[in-house]
Tab-separated table of C-alpha atoms and ligand atoms in Angstrom:
chain	number	residue	atom	x	y	z
A	1	MET	CA	-38.970	22.838	-1.932
A	2	THR	CA	-36.550	19.909	-1.775
A	3	ALA	CA	-37.740	16.503	-2.955
A	4	PRO	CA	-38.320	14.021	-0.103
A	5	VAL	CA	-35.443	11.570	0.289
A	6	PRO	CA	-36.546	7.901	0.426
A	7	GLN	CA	-35.734	6.411	3.825
A	8	ARG	CA	-34.653	2.824	4.377
A	9	ILE	CA	-33.113	1.091	7.336
A	10	ILE	CA	-29.958	-0.763	6.328
A	11	HIS	CA	-28.995	-3.438	8.836
A	12	VAL	CA	-25.269	-4.087	9.058
A	13	GLY	CA	-23.377	-7.020	10.537
A	14	LEU	CA	-19.914	-6.141	11.791
A	15	ALA	CA	-17.190	-8.762	12.137
A	16	GLY	CA	-14.362	-7.401	14.280
A	17	LEU	CA	-14.488	-4.673	16.904
A	18	GLY	CA	-10.812	-3.755	17.105
A	19	ASN	CA	-9.506	-0.274	16.512
A	20	VAL	CA	-11.194	0.237	13.133
A	21	GLY	CA	-14.413	-1.633	13.982
A	22	ALA	CA	-14.871	0.495	17.093
A	23	GLY	CA	-14.231	3.600	14.973
A	24	VAL	CA	-16.914	2.575	12.479
A	25	HIS	CA	-19.434	2.141	15.284
A	26	LYS	CA	-18.477	5.394	16.993
A	27	ASN	CA	-18.432	7.537	13.853
A	28	LEU	CA	-21.654	6.089	12.421
A	29	GLU	CA	-23.309	7.245	15.640
A	30	LYS	CA	-21.546	10.602	15.590
A	31	ASN	CA	-22.717	11.539	12.083
A	32	ARG	CA	-25.915	9.500	11.977
A	33	ASP	CA	-28.201	12.403	10.993
A	34	LEU	CA	-25.841	13.716	8.337
A	35	ILE	CA	-25.408	10.262	6.792
A	36	ARG	CA	-29.165	9.685	6.829
A	37	GLN	CA	-29.809	12.968	5.062
A	38	ARG	CA	-27.090	12.411	2.485
A	39	THR	CA	-27.861	8.803	1.650
A	40	GLY	CA	-31.545	8.424	2.385
A	41	ALA	CA	-30.643	5.432	4.542
A	42	ASP	CA	-30.487	4.809	8.242
A	43	ILE	CA	-27.408	2.593	8.605
A	44	ARG	CA	-27.659	0.539	11.803
A	45	VAL	CA	-25.182	-1.979	13.179
A	46	LYS	CA	-27.465	-4.843	14.131
A	47	ARG	CA	-24.980	-7.512	15.181
A	48	VAL	CA	-21.275	-7.526	16.012
A	49	VAL	CA	-19.086	-10.608	16.279
A	50	VAL	CA	-15.777	-10.612	18.144
A	51	ARG	CA	-13.315	-13.249	19.267
A	52	ASP	CA	-13.466	-12.367	22.964
A	53	PRO	CA	-16.700	-10.705	24.163
A	54	THR	CA	-15.307	-10.218	27.699
A	55	ARG	CA	-12.512	-7.896	26.532
A	56	ALA	CA	-12.800	-4.298	27.745
A	57	ARG	CA	-13.688	-1.961	24.859
A	58	ASP	CA	-14.377	1.732	24.277
A	59	VAL	CA	-17.678	0.884	22.593
A	60	GLN	CA	-20.578	-0.118	24.833
A	61	LEU	CA	-22.971	-2.519	23.101
A	62	PRO	CA	-26.153	-4.165	24.370
A	63	GLU	CA	-25.585	-7.814	25.177
A	64	GLU	CA	-27.903	-9.070	22.448
A	65	VAL	CA	-25.848	-7.297	19.753
A	66	LEU	CA	-22.549	-8.988	20.575
A	67	GLY	CA	-21.679	-12.577	19.609
A	68	THR	CA	-18.720	-14.748	18.689
A	69	ASP	CA	-19.983	-16.750	15.697
A	70	TRP	CA	-19.786	-15.014	12.320
A	71	HIS	CA	-22.431	-17.370	10.904
A	72	ALA	CA	-24.969	-15.338	12.903
A	73	LEU	CA	-24.312	-12.393	10.571
A	74	VAL	CA	-24.725	-14.442	7.429
A	75	GLU	CA	-27.850	-16.210	8.685
A	76	ASP	CA	-29.687	-13.084	9.829
A	77	PRO	CA	-32.161	-12.296	7.018
A	78	GLU	CA	-32.394	-8.623	8.044
A	79	ILE	CA	-28.676	-8.024	7.638
A	80	GLN	CA	-27.944	-6.779	4.114
A	81	VAL	CA	-24.341	-5.681	4.487
A	82	ILE	CA	-21.480	-7.461	6.243
A	83	VAL	CA	-18.356	-5.552	7.242
A	84	GLU	CA	-15.285	-7.769	7.547
A	85	LEU	CA	-12.657	-6.244	9.825
A	86	ILE	CA	-11.178	-9.371	11.395
A	87	GLY	CA	-8.106	-9.497	9.124
A	88	GLY	CA	-6.163	-12.585	8.084
A	89	THR	CA	-6.937	-14.756	5.094
A	90	THR	CA	-8.618	-17.853	6.530
A	91	THR	CA	-11.728	-17.045	8.618
A	92	ALA	CA	-12.073	-13.749	6.741
A	93	HIS	CA	-12.125	-15.692	3.456
A	94	GLU	CA	-14.802	-18.095	4.720
A	95	LEU	CA	-16.899	-15.214	6.001
A	96	VAL	CA	-16.664	-13.164	2.789
A	97	CYS	CA	-17.549	-16.183	0.611
A	98	ALA	CA	-20.490	-17.108	2.829
A	99	ALA	CA	-21.734	-13.501	2.873
A	100	LEU	CA	-21.608	-13.245	-0.929
A	101	ARG	CA	-23.399	-16.566	-1.344
A	102	ALA	CA	-26.082	-15.277	1.041
A	103	LYS	CA	-26.391	-12.229	-1.298
A	104	LYS	CA	-25.109	-9.772	1.253
A	105	ILE	CA	-22.966	-6.830	0.208
A	106	VAL	CA	-19.450	-7.129	1.620
A	107	VAL	CA	-17.355	-4.254	2.926
A	108	THR	CA	-13.777	-5.125	3.833
A	109	GLY	CA	-10.540	-3.418	4.733
A	110	ASN	CA	-8.567	-6.622	4.266
A	111	LYS	CA	-5.795	-5.885	1.757
A	112	ALA	CA	-4.012	-9.213	2.307
A	113	LEU	CA	-7.192	-11.150	1.538
A	114	LEU	CA	-7.889	-9.177	-1.637
A	115	ALA	CA	-4.287	-9.285	-2.835
A	116	GLU	CA	-4.155	-13.045	-2.330
A	117	ARG	CA	-7.652	-14.032	-3.450
A	118	GLY	CA	-9.152	-10.997	-5.157
A	119	GLN	CA	-9.641	-12.704	-8.500
A	120	GLU	CA	-11.640	-15.543	-6.978
A	121	LEU	CA	-13.627	-13.280	-4.634
A	122	PHE	CA	-14.654	-10.786	-7.319
A	123	ALA	CA	-15.655	-13.646	-9.623
A	124	LEU	CA	-17.824	-15.005	-6.818
A	125	ALA	CA	-19.274	-11.527	-6.196
A	126	GLU	CA	-20.149	-11.264	-9.892
A	127	GLN	CA	-21.724	-14.715	-9.851
A	128	CYS	CA	-23.754	-13.902	-6.725
A	129	GLY	CA	-24.767	-10.460	-8.009
A	130	VAL	CA	-23.546	-8.553	-4.951
A	131	PRO	CA	-20.561	-6.205	-4.724
A	132	ILE	CA	-17.469	-6.131	-2.516
A	133	TYR	CA	-16.369	-2.658	-1.433
A	134	PHE	CA	-12.883	-2.094	-0.062
A	135	GLU	CA	-12.067	1.599	0.251
A	136	ALA	CA	-10.395	1.005	3.640
A	137	ALA	CA	-7.999	-1.571	2.199
A	138	VAL	CA	-5.686	1.015	0.636
A	139	ALA	CA	-4.256	4.171	2.183
A	140	GLY	CA	-6.594	4.366	5.201
A	141	GLY	CA	-8.657	7.528	4.949
A	142	ILE	CA	-7.633	8.551	1.419
A	143	PRO	CA	-10.520	7.666	-0.944
A	144	ILE	CA	-8.154	6.356	-3.597
A	145	ILE	CA	-10.339	3.409	-4.622
A	146	GLN	CA	-13.183	5.743	-5.578
A	147	VAL	CA	-10.678	7.930	-7.391
A	148	LEU	CA	-9.713	5.033	-9.659
A	149	GLN	CA	-13.205	3.543	-9.979
A	150	GLU	CA	-15.075	6.790	-10.507
A	151	GLY	CA	-13.136	10.042	-10.524
A	152	LEU	CA	-10.599	8.916	-13.127
A	153	VAL	CA	-12.729	6.246	-14.825
A	154	GLY	CA	-12.296	7.889	-18.239
A	155	ASN	CA	-8.501	7.809	-18.054
A	156	ARG	CA	-5.899	5.281	-19.017
A	157	ILE	CA	-3.676	5.152	-15.959
A	158	LEU	CA	-0.115	5.821	-17.077
A	159	SER	CA	1.474	5.378	-13.659
A	160	ILE	CA	0.920	5.427	-9.922
A	161	HIS	CA	3.615	6.236	-7.375
A	162	GLY	CA	2.515	5.684	-3.801
A	163	ILE	CA	3.790	6.053	-0.262
A	164	ILE	CA	1.232	3.651	1.133
A	165	ASN	CA	2.681	2.303	4.345
A	166	GLY	CA	2.586	4.727	7.262
A	167	THR	CA	4.794	2.613	9.516
A	168	CYS	CA	7.654	2.517	7.025
A	169	ASN	CA	7.221	6.177	6.166
A	170	TYR	CA	7.441	7.053	9.867
A	171	ILE	CA	10.610	4.954	10.276
A	172	LEU	CA	12.282	6.410	7.173
A	173	THR	CA	11.294	9.969	8.145
A	174	ARG	CA	12.890	9.576	11.580
A	175	MET	CA	16.029	8.017	10.092
A	176	SER	CA	16.265	10.912	7.664
A	177	GLN	CA	15.362	13.814	9.934
A	178	ALA	CA	16.754	12.685	13.306
A	179	GLY	CA	19.578	10.439	12.100
A	180	LEU	CA	18.157	7.443	13.995
A	181	SER	CA	19.243	3.899	13.187
A	182	TYR	CA	16.626	1.583	11.708
A	183	ALA	CA	16.281	-0.264	15.043
A	184	ASP	CA	15.772	2.949	17.042
A	185	ALA	CA	13.280	4.355	14.529
A	186	LEU	CA	11.306	1.099	14.610
A	187	ARG	CA	11.284	1.095	18.421
A	188	GLU	CA	10.014	4.674	18.428
A	189	ALA	CA	7.286	3.788	15.888
A	190	GLN	CA	6.197	0.939	18.157
A	191	GLU	CA	6.163	3.192	21.239
A	192	LYS	CA	3.971	5.689	19.411
A	193	GLY	CA	1.598	2.967	18.263
A	194	TYR	CA	2.366	3.275	14.529
A	195	ALA	CA	4.111	-0.088	14.255
A	196	GLU	CA	2.685	-3.390	15.450
A	197	ALA	CA	4.473	-5.475	18.103
A	198	ASP	CA	5.288	-7.800	15.179
A	199	PRO	CA	6.077	-5.284	12.432
A	200	THR	CA	7.063	-7.880	9.802
A	201	LEU	CA	4.187	-7.295	7.383
A	202	ASP	CA	4.895	-3.563	7.286
A	203	VAL	CA	8.697	-3.440	7.288
A	204	SER	CA	9.029	-6.292	4.789
A	205	GLY	CA	7.151	-4.125	2.273
A	206	TRP	CA	4.305	-6.641	1.934
A	207	ASP	CA	1.556	-4.467	3.417
A	208	ALA	CA	2.343	-1.804	0.805
A	209	ALA	CA	2.669	-4.501	-1.874
A	210	HIS	CA	-0.825	-5.824	-1.089
A	211	LYS	CA	-2.183	-2.304	-1.510
A	212	ALA	CA	-0.212	-1.852	-4.744
A	213	ILE	CA	-1.735	-5.063	-6.137
A	214	ILE	CA	-5.210	-3.646	-5.507
A	215	LEU	CA	-4.416	-0.272	-7.093
A	216	ALA	CA	-2.752	-1.909	-10.086
A	217	SER	CA	-5.614	-4.351	-10.614
A	218	LEU	CA	-8.170	-1.532	-10.619
A	219	SER	CA	-6.002	0.494	-12.972
A	220	TYR	CA	-5.214	-2.226	-15.481
A	221	GLY	CA	-8.313	-4.404	-15.391
A	222	PHE	CA	-6.813	-7.802	-14.546
A	223	TRP	CA	-6.103	-9.128	-11.070
A	224	ILE	CA	-2.340	-8.879	-10.603
A	225	PRO	CA	-0.894	-12.231	-9.421
A	226	GLN	CA	0.996	-11.894	-6.135
A	227	ASP	CA	3.993	-13.773	-7.495
A	228	LYS	CA	4.445	-11.184	-10.256
A	229	VAL	CA	5.133	-8.278	-7.931
A	230	HIS	CA	8.544	-7.275	-6.703
A	231	VAL	CA	8.834	-6.458	-2.988
A	232	GLU	CA	11.698	-5.209	-0.844
A	233	GLY	CA	11.453	-3.952	2.722
A	234	VAL	CA	13.167	-1.214	4.692
A	235	GLU	CA	15.052	-3.347	7.225
A	236	HIS	CA	18.426	-3.039	5.529
A	237	ILE	CA	18.601	0.702	5.009
A	238	ASP	CA	21.649	2.243	6.614
A	239	PRO	CA	21.654	5.801	8.047
A	240	ALA	CA	24.678	6.484	5.796
A	241	ASP	CA	22.405	6.098	2.770
A	242	PHE	CA	20.292	9.028	3.946
A	243	ARG	CA	23.400	11.216	4.206
A	244	PHE	CA	24.545	10.355	0.689
A	245	ALA	CA	21.036	10.650	-0.719
A	246	GLN	CA	20.756	14.119	0.817
A	247	GLN	CA	24.110	15.193	-0.658
A	248	LEU	CA	22.898	14.047	-4.056
A	249	GLY	CA	19.567	15.882	-3.734
A	250	TYR	CA	17.345	12.950	-2.745
A	251	THR	CA	15.614	11.335	0.186
A	252	ILE	CA	14.608	7.682	0.637
A	253	LYS	CA	10.996	6.479	0.617
A	254	LEU	CA	9.327	3.092	0.501
A	255	LEU	CA	7.727	3.649	-2.885
A	256	SER	CA	5.169	1.525	-4.680
A	257	VAL	CA	5.475	1.942	-8.432
A	258	ILE	CA	2.716	0.830	-10.794
A	259	ARG	CA	3.097	1.466	-14.489
A	260	ALA	CA	2.151	0.067	-17.880
A	261	ASP	CA	4.535	0.333	-20.819
A	262	ASP	CA	3.541	1.005	-24.417
A	263	LYS	CA	3.248	-2.746	-25.070
A	264	GLY	CA	0.683	-3.086	-22.276
A	265	LEU	CA	3.054	-4.848	-19.874
A	266	VAL	CA	2.344	-3.892	-16.284
A	267	GLU	CA	4.990	-3.498	-13.598
A	268	VAL	CA	4.101	-3.513	-9.908
A	269	ARG	CA	6.885	-3.126	-7.399
A	270	THR	CA	7.430	-1.876	-3.870
A	271	GLN	CA	10.908	-1.020	-2.684
A	272	PRO	CA	12.936	1.661	-0.942
A	273	ALA	CA	13.897	4.226	-3.570
A	274	LEU	CA	15.646	7.549	-3.840
A	275	VAL	CA	13.121	10.320	-4.504
A	276	PRO	CA	14.221	13.829	-5.574
A	277	LEU	CA	14.011	16.292	-2.668
A	278	SER	CA	12.350	18.753	-5.042
A	279	HIS	CA	9.433	16.370	-5.647
A	280	VAL	CA	6.266	16.740	-3.578
A	281	LEU	CA	6.438	13.063	-2.485
A	282	ALA	CA	9.716	13.798	-0.681
A	283	SER	CA	7.846	15.990	1.774
A	284	VAL	CA	5.304	13.333	2.744
A	285	SER	CA	6.498	12.742	6.303
A	286	GLY	CA	5.748	10.632	9.340
A	287	SER	CA	2.850	8.226	9.162
A	288	PHE	CA	1.173	10.045	6.261
A	289	ASN	CA	0.419	8.400	2.905
A	290	ALA	CA	0.305	9.926	-0.566
A	291	VAL	CA	-0.655	8.525	-3.945
A	292	LEU	CA	0.349	10.231	-7.189
A	293	VAL	CA	-1.811	9.089	-10.104
A	294	ASN	CA	-0.966	10.026	-13.677
A	295	GLY	CA	-3.894	9.647	-16.075
A	296	ASP	CA	-3.713	10.198	-19.826
A	297	ILE	CA	-6.499	12.776	-19.763
A	298	VAL	CA	-6.245	14.347	-16.319
A	299	GLY	CA	-2.435	14.449	-16.006
A	300	GLU	CA	-0.917	14.240	-12.529
A	301	THR	CA	-3.185	14.128	-9.476
A	302	LEU	CA	-2.039	13.765	-5.872
A	303	PHE	CA	-3.950	12.355	-2.908
A	304	TYR	CA	-2.607	12.838	0.608
A	305	GLY	CA	-3.790	11.913	4.074
A	306	ARG	CA	-3.590	9.511	6.963
A	307	GLY	CA	-3.044	5.948	5.826
A	308	ALA	CA	-3.970	4.254	9.080
A	309	GLY	CA	-5.667	4.866	12.419
A	310	GLN	CA	-9.148	4.491	13.812
A	311	ASP	CA	-10.862	7.598	12.475
A	312	PRO	CA	-9.318	7.824	8.985
A	313	THR	CA	-9.832	4.129	8.263
A	314	SER	CA	-13.369	4.142	9.626
A	315	SER	CA	-14.123	7.100	7.354
A	316	SER	CA	-13.401	4.804	4.398
A	317	VAL	CA	-15.500	1.942	5.789
A	318	ILE	CA	-18.400	4.349	6.317
A	319	SER	CA	-18.018	5.580	2.752
A	320	ASP	CA	-18.407	1.961	1.573
A	321	LEU	CA	-21.452	1.521	3.808
A	322	CYS	CA	-23.006	4.595	2.193
A	323	GLU	CA	-22.215	3.168	-1.253
A	324	ALA	CA	-23.886	-0.089	-0.177
A	325	ALA	CA	-26.878	1.889	1.067
A	326	ALA	CA	-27.092	3.687	-2.296
A	327	VAL	CA	-27.158	0.319	-4.057
A	328	LEU	CA	-29.871	-0.971	-1.735
A	329	VAL	CA	-32.003	2.173	-1.800
A	330	TYR	CA	-31.610	3.304	-5.424
A	331	GLY	CA	-30.462	0.181	-7.305
A	332	ALA	CA	-27.199	-1.378	-8.404
A	333	ARG	CA	-24.154	0.613	-9.466
A	334	HIS	CA	-20.801	-1.132	-9.817
A	335	SER	CA	-19.696	-4.469	-8.417
A	336	GLY	CA	-16.320	-3.549	-6.932
A	337	PHE	CA	-13.837	-4.669	-9.565
A	338	VAL	CA	-14.558	-4.561	-13.273
A	339	PRO	CA	-12.147	-6.546	-15.451
A	340	HIS	CA	-11.345	-5.290	-18.940
A	341	GLY	CA	-9.209	-6.392	-21.811
A	342	LEU	CA	-6.791	-3.536	-22.414
A	343	TYR	CA	-3.936	-5.044	-20.454
A	344	GLY	CA	-3.483	-8.479	-18.967
A	345	ARG	CA	0.193	-9.251	-18.638
A	346	SER	CA	2.627	-8.479	-15.867
A	347	LYS	CA	6.058	-7.218	-16.810
A	348	PRO	CA	8.899	-9.450	-15.563
A	349	VAL	CA	10.592	-7.426	-12.840
A	350	GLU	CA	14.029	-8.054	-14.421
A	351	ASP	CA	12.862	-5.965	-17.405
A	352	THR	CA	11.788	-2.944	-15.363
A	353	VAL	CA	14.092	0.008	-15.895
A	354	SER	CA	15.171	2.806	-13.559
A	355	HIS	CA	18.142	4.794	-12.343
A	356	TYR	CA	20.092	3.397	-9.360
A	357	TYR	CA	22.091	4.523	-6.354
A	358	LEU	CA	25.030	2.274	-5.467
A	359	ARG	CA	27.210	2.511	-2.333
A	360	LEU	CA	30.376	0.450	-2.190
A	361	THR	CA	32.909	-0.102	0.559
A	362	VAL	CA	36.184	-0.676	-1.276
A	363	ASP	CA	39.954	-0.822	-0.807
A	364	ASP	CA	41.367	2.677	-0.976
A	365	VAL	CA	43.887	1.904	-3.758
A	366	PRO	CA	44.284	3.145	-7.336
A	367	GLY	CA	42.363	1.276	-10.035
A	368	VAL	CA	39.300	0.332	-7.989
A	369	MET	CA	36.948	2.658	-9.827
A	370	ALA	CA	38.254	1.341	-13.138
A	371	GLN	CA	37.363	-2.234	-12.135
A	372	VAL	CA	33.844	-1.251	-11.058
A	373	ALA	CA	33.310	0.895	-14.164
A	374	ALA	CA	34.506	-1.968	-16.376
A	375	VAL	CA	31.863	-4.339	-14.970
A	376	LEU	CA	29.136	-1.755	-15.524
A	377	GLY	CA	30.479	-0.812	-18.950
A	378	ARG	CA	30.451	-4.430	-20.179
A	379	ARG	CA	26.716	-4.481	-19.469
A	380	GLN	CA	26.107	-1.110	-21.140
A	381	ILE	CA	25.276	0.483	-17.782
A	382	GLY	CA	26.331	4.128	-17.564
A	383	ILE	CA	27.477	6.052	-14.489
A	384	SER	CA	25.932	9.526	-14.219
A	385	SER	CA	27.865	10.769	-11.186
A	386	MET	CA	30.131	9.632	-8.387
A	387	ILE	CA	31.097	10.843	-4.920
A	388	GLN	CA	33.888	9.658	-2.640
A	389	PRO	CA	33.363	11.264	0.777
A	390	GLU	CA	36.808	11.952	2.277
A	391	ASP	CA	35.521	11.773	5.848
A	392	LEU	CA	34.737	8.081	5.374
A	393	GLU	CA	38.272	6.985	4.543
A	394	ASP	CA	39.314	4.879	7.499
A	395	THR	CA	42.609	3.689	8.865
A	396	SER	CA	42.011	0.130	7.687
A	397	GLY	CA	42.582	1.284	4.103
A	398	ARG	CA	38.937	1.195	3.069
A	399	THR	CA	36.793	3.941	1.650
A	400	THR	CA	33.250	4.481	0.459
A	401	ILE	CA	32.243	5.358	-3.079
A	402	VAL	CA	28.735	6.272	-4.136
A	403	LEU	CA	27.689	5.964	-7.767
A	404	MET	CA	24.554	7.208	-9.481
A	405	ILE	CA	23.653	4.963	-12.388
A	406	HIS	CA	21.736	5.839	-15.575
A	407	ASP	CA	18.709	3.881	-16.785
A	408	ALA	CA	19.307	0.126	-16.561
A	409	SER	CA	17.075	-2.918	-16.358
A	410	LEU	CA	16.947	-4.635	-12.978
A	411	GLY	CA	18.210	-7.833	-14.613
A	412	ALA	CA	21.348	-6.124	-15.975
A	413	MET	CA	21.860	-4.334	-12.693
A	414	GLN	CA	21.519	-7.494	-10.600
A	415	ALA	CA	24.053	-9.304	-12.793
A	416	ALA	CA	26.470	-6.374	-12.517
A	417	LEU	CA	25.990	-6.214	-8.744
A	418	GLU	CA	26.841	-9.863	-8.397
A	419	GLU	CA	30.042	-9.359	-10.343
A	420	ILE	CA	30.945	-6.172	-8.475
A	421	GLY	CA	30.257	-7.849	-5.119
A	422	ALA	CA	32.726	-10.593	-6.054
A	423	LEU	CA	35.599	-8.205	-6.856
A	424	ALA	CA	38.442	-8.591	-4.360
A	425	CYS	CA	38.601	-4.813	-3.863
A	426	VAL	CA	34.933	-4.643	-2.796
A	427	ARG	CA	34.872	-5.294	0.937
A	428	GLU	CA	31.168	-5.367	1.841
A	429	LYS	CA	27.988	-6.427	0.125
A	430	PRO	CA	27.062	-3.573	-2.255
A	431	SER	CA	24.235	-1.405	-0.968
A	432	TRP	CA	21.915	-0.181	-3.706
A	433	MET	CA	18.476	1.274	-4.312
A	434	ARG	CA	16.359	2.417	-7.208
A	435	VAL	CA	16.222	6.115	-7.957
A	436	GLU	CA	12.751	7.166	-9.083
A	437	THR	CA	12.659	10.275	-11.227
A	438	LEU	CA	8.846	10.305	-10.928
A	439	GLN	CA	8.450	11.431	-14.504
A	440	GLY	CA	5.641	9.667	-16.328
B	1	HSE	N1	0.045	-0.876	9.007
B	1	HSE	C1	-0.351	-0.073	7.889
B	1	HSE	C2	0.521	1.157	7.793
B	1	HSE	C3	-1.787	0.362	7.950
B	1	HSE	O1	1.425	1.330	8.607
B	1	HSE	O2	0.326	1.939	6.867
B	1	HSE	C4	-2.703	-0.761	7.604
B	1	HSE	O3	-2.419	-1.273	6.342
């Protein structure tokens, strides 16, 4: 005979009924019995607040459930969990603070809010004795937060390499596989609903950077300051770079790299990078996300799935609601983010080291390579290979050279690039990217 499962009704207040909010409502209904049996809790959305209650929506709600003032959620004594899905960092911040002070568990998918104010919010959560859960904030439906908080809790995290922005991955995949320009690939992503009408947050790299801050903070036990991360977007990638990358055995991905060195310095950066075609991350295509976590005990682990969209993201919110229900039914577990003292310092981005890809448009005359090599050589930067595609020599006397560079710090590389860019024989701004070997 199975032991009876305690039953409790958990009343939820939902702020935001956009794509994800509607998915949470729909999927909670869809799997209500299963969730009740698994968690011992009946999770019910008691109140929903939206900006415009007259807007047509897929979800039909009784009139008394819907409102426009988020204070109604905080002030309702029956509501024990508040789900924040309104986005932004102003009203969402006020709501989360008020919810914590009212001793309500917070569930949020708001990566920008956590990246910007995580330290303060988790301190407040600790002070108020209620947790913040945020599985939906990183990589949509992939349960990567639980992986770091629970599955790999006994590991020191050596590194994380993530493709954690579906919009950029879709754009780069189409540029690589269909030879589209950046502008055409972006337009296509917008037509298919992957990219927002204003895609700035995604294509600038900042959406992925916000997620990287969260993953790095969980991994290294101190909240990573936003001004210590390095971020580059995908707007400047040229289709020619995909052709050269391919010839050299690579593709290009917007990669978030999180890593601690042996002195405990933590680097967090998001930028387009060359990834070996033979590596599993190279085959993560379209709007999919993947996160490769290397732990000192477990070794390499890979998590793959949809990083955005109504159903995948609502799956993560529902997982947090079940965690909240477990806390309320069975007693407290963890509070969201647990600081620890093993690390605590961010590595200056100038000191981070990698290989590089460098494409130069130069005068097609003898001695050009010698000038470029001399600049690199003076800074102890080694060239590992070079190609000069003959089909790109043009009648104006210019040609293209592509160099692969050995390990160099970003600081040394930036200084060399400045000097190379100023050479009279170099005719366009140098185009360069990191090459990630994905080892360790
Ligand atoms: N816009 C994001 C993406 C999903 O394209 O991955 C939400 O962070």
